[in-house]
PDB file of C-alpha atoms in Angstrom:
ATOM      1  CA  UNK A  39     -73.079  73.259   5.987  1.00  0.00           C
ATOM      2  CA  UNK A  40     -74.365  71.603   2.833  1.00  0.00           C
ATOM      3  CA  UNK A  41     -77.225  74.023   2.210  1.00  0.00           C
ATOM      4  CA  UNK A  42     -75.321  76.574   0.098  1.00  0.00           C
ATOM      5  CA  UNK A  43     -74.518  73.886  -2.460  1.00  0.00           C
ATOM      6  CA  UNK A  44     -78.075  72.649  -3.097  1.00  0.00           C
ATOM      7  CA  UNK A  45     -80.535  75.224  -4.410  1.00  0.00           C
ATOM      8  CA  UNK A  46     -83.729  73.807  -2.913  1.00  0.00           C
ATOM      9  CA  UNK A  47     -82.082  73.188   0.454  1.00  0.00           C
ATOM     10  CA  UNK A  48     -80.540  76.663   0.438  1.00  0.00           C
ATOM     11  CA  UNK A  49     -83.993  78.166   0.003  1.00  0.00           C
ATOM     12  CA  UNK A  50     -85.577  76.382   2.935  1.00  0.00           C
ATOM     13  CA  UNK A  51     -82.622  75.994   5.323  1.00  0.00           C
ATOM     14  CA  UNK A  52     -83.550  78.960   7.554  1.00  0.00           C
ATOM     15  CA  UNK A  53     -87.160  77.819   7.780  1.00  0.00           C
ATOM     16  CA  UNK A  54     -86.183  74.239   8.603  1.00  0.00           C
ATOM     17  CA  UNK A  55     -83.673  75.421  11.195  1.00  0.00           C
ATOM     18  CA  UNK A  56     -86.386  77.426  12.926  1.00  0.00           C
ATOM     19  CA  UNK A  57     -88.972  74.649  12.796  1.00  0.00           C
ATOM     20  CA  UNK A  58     -86.478  72.147  14.219  1.00  0.00           C
ATOM     21  CA  UNK A  59     -85.625  74.555  17.079  1.00  0.00           C
ATOM     22  CA  UNK A  60     -81.962  74.793  16.088  1.00  0.00           C
ATOM     23  CA  UNK A  61     -80.215  77.314  18.297  1.00  0.00           C
ATOM     24  CA  UNK A  62     -79.344  80.615  16.675  1.00  0.00           C
ATOM     25  CA  UNK A  63     -75.684  80.149  17.548  1.00  0.00           C
ATOM     26  CA  UNK A  64     -75.557  76.712  15.871  1.00  0.00           C
ATOM     27  CA  UNK A  65     -77.394  77.987  12.777  1.00  0.00           C
ATOM     28  CA  UNK A  66     -75.146  81.036  12.503  1.00  0.00           C
ATOM     29  CA  UNK A  67     -72.035  78.864  12.787  1.00  0.00           C
ATOM     30  CA  UNK A  68     -73.251  76.360  10.172  1.00  0.00           C
ATOM     31  CA  UNK A  69     -74.432  79.084   7.833  1.00  0.00           C
ATOM     32  CA  UNK A  70     -71.138  80.981   8.105  1.00  0.00           C
ATOM     33  CA  UNK A  71     -69.003  77.891   7.479  1.00  0.00           C
ATOM     34  CA  UNK A  72     -71.218  76.937   4.527  1.00  0.00           C
ATOM     35  CA  UNK A  73     -70.956  80.441   3.051  1.00  0.00           C
ATOM     36  CA  UNK A  74     -67.170  80.487   3.416  1.00  0.00           C
ATOM     37  CA  UNK A  75     -66.891  77.083   1.722  1.00  0.00           C
ATOM     38  CA  UNK A  76     -69.348  78.148  -1.004  1.00  0.00           C
ATOM     39  CA  UNK A  77     -67.373  81.297  -1.800  1.00  0.00           C
ATOM     40  CA  UNK A  78     -63.969  79.625  -1.588  1.00  0.00           C
ATOM     41  CA  UNK A  79     -64.860  76.635  -3.739  1.00  0.00           C
ATOM     42  CA  UNK A  80     -66.761  78.549  -6.412  1.00  0.00           C
ATOM     43  CA  UNK A  81     -64.234  81.369  -6.747  1.00  0.00           C
ATOM     44  CA  UNK A  82     -61.389  78.845  -6.936  1.00  0.00           C
ATOM     45  CA  UNK A  83     -63.281  76.753  -9.496  1.00  0.00           C
ATOM     46  CA  UNK A  84     -64.048  79.854 -11.559  1.00  0.00           C
ATOM     47  CA  UNK A  85     -60.413  80.887 -11.536  1.00  0.00           C
ATOM     48  CA  UNK A  86     -59.244  77.381 -12.467  1.00  0.00           C
ATOM     49  CA  UNK A  87     -61.821  76.722 -15.189  1.00  0.00           C
ATOM     50  CA  UNK A  88     -61.562  80.185 -16.762  1.00  0.00           C
ATOM     51  CA  UNK A  89     -58.163  79.290 -18.167  1.00  0.00           C
ATOM     52  CA  UNK A  90     -59.467  76.200 -20.001  1.00  0.00           C
ATOM     53  CA  UNK A  91     -60.426  77.068 -23.582  1.00  0.00           C
ATOM     54  CA  UNK A  92     -63.030  74.287 -23.863  1.00  0.00           C
ATOM     55  CA  UNK A  93     -64.916  75.735 -20.913  1.00  0.00           C
ATOM     56  CA  UNK A  94     -64.743  79.243 -22.370  1.00  0.00           C
ATOM     57  CA  UNK A  95     -66.110  78.065 -25.725  1.00  0.00           C
ATOM     58  CA  UNK A  96     -68.931  75.931 -24.306  1.00  0.00           C
ATOM     59  CA  UNK A  97     -69.979  77.886 -21.206  1.00  0.00           C
ATOM     60  CA  UNK A  98     -73.665  78.122 -22.183  1.00  0.00           C
ATOM     61  CA  UNK A  99     -73.912  74.374 -22.788  1.00  0.00           C
ATOM     62  CA  UNK A 100     -72.153  73.606 -19.513  1.00  0.00           C
ATOM     63  CA  UNK A 101     -74.469  75.870 -17.517  1.00  0.00           C
ATOM     64  CA  UNK A 102     -77.592  74.466 -19.191  1.00  0.00           C
ATOM     65  CA  UNK A 103     -76.368  70.901 -18.595  1.00  0.00           C
ATOM     66  CA  UNK A 104     -75.812  71.636 -14.920  1.00  0.00           C
ATOM     67  CA  UNK A 105     -79.256  73.170 -14.673  1.00  0.00           C
ATOM     68  CA  UNK A 106     -80.827  70.146 -16.371  1.00  0.00           C
ATOM     69  CA  UNK A 107     -79.013  67.763 -14.025  1.00  0.00           C
ATOM     70  CA  UNK A 108     -80.162  69.739 -10.989  1.00  0.00           C
ATOM     71  CA  UNK A 109     -83.772  69.797 -12.152  1.00  0.00           C
ATOM     72  CA  UNK A 110     -83.503  66.098 -12.954  1.00  0.00           C
ATOM     73  CA  UNK A 111     -82.464  65.321  -9.377  1.00  0.00           C
ATOM     74  CA  UNK A 112     -85.358  67.373  -8.006  1.00  0.00           C
ATOM     75  CA  UNK A 113     -87.849  65.555 -10.241  1.00  0.00           C
ATOM     76  CA  UNK A 114     -86.328  62.181  -9.355  1.00  0.00           C
ATOM     77  CA  UNK A 115     -86.600  62.950  -5.644  1.00  0.00           C
ATOM     78  CA  UNK A 116     -90.196  64.105  -6.030  1.00  0.00           C
ATOM     79  CA  UNK A 117     -91.210  60.961  -7.944  1.00  0.00           C
ATOM     80  CA  UNK A 118     -89.349  58.731  -5.511  1.00  0.00           C
ATOM     81  CA  UNK A 119     -91.035  60.338  -2.506  1.00  0.00           C
ATOM     82  CA  UNK A 120     -94.448  59.876  -4.131  1.00  0.00           C
ATOM     83  CA  UNK A 121     -93.707  56.187  -4.792  1.00  0.00           C
ATOM     84  CA  UNK A 122     -92.575  55.655  -1.184  1.00  0.00           C
ATOM     85  CA  UNK A 123     -95.815  57.204   0.106  1.00  0.00           C
ATOM     86  CA  UNK A 124     -97.921  54.999  -2.139  1.00  0.00           C
ATOM     87  CA  UNK A 125     -96.185  51.785  -1.064  1.00  0.00           C
ATOM     88  CA  UNK A 126     -96.658  52.512   2.651  1.00  0.00           C
TER      89      UNK A 126
END
């Protein structure tokens, strides 16, 4: 259910579900619930934040900041996983 909210996980969720032998019914249920939450939360957030003038004026900066934070987490996770492999 978390996969729609994390770009890298969203990309590989179907592959990982297949490799882990998740049943089709369980995957379909999880994927559907995740999609419904994804749509509901993002549409509601868009509606709420569209009425705030600060957000309207600084949309490009907000999007780029979110992108930078996301890439930062991916890089952090990659470096951390490399360090854990080296110490083992």
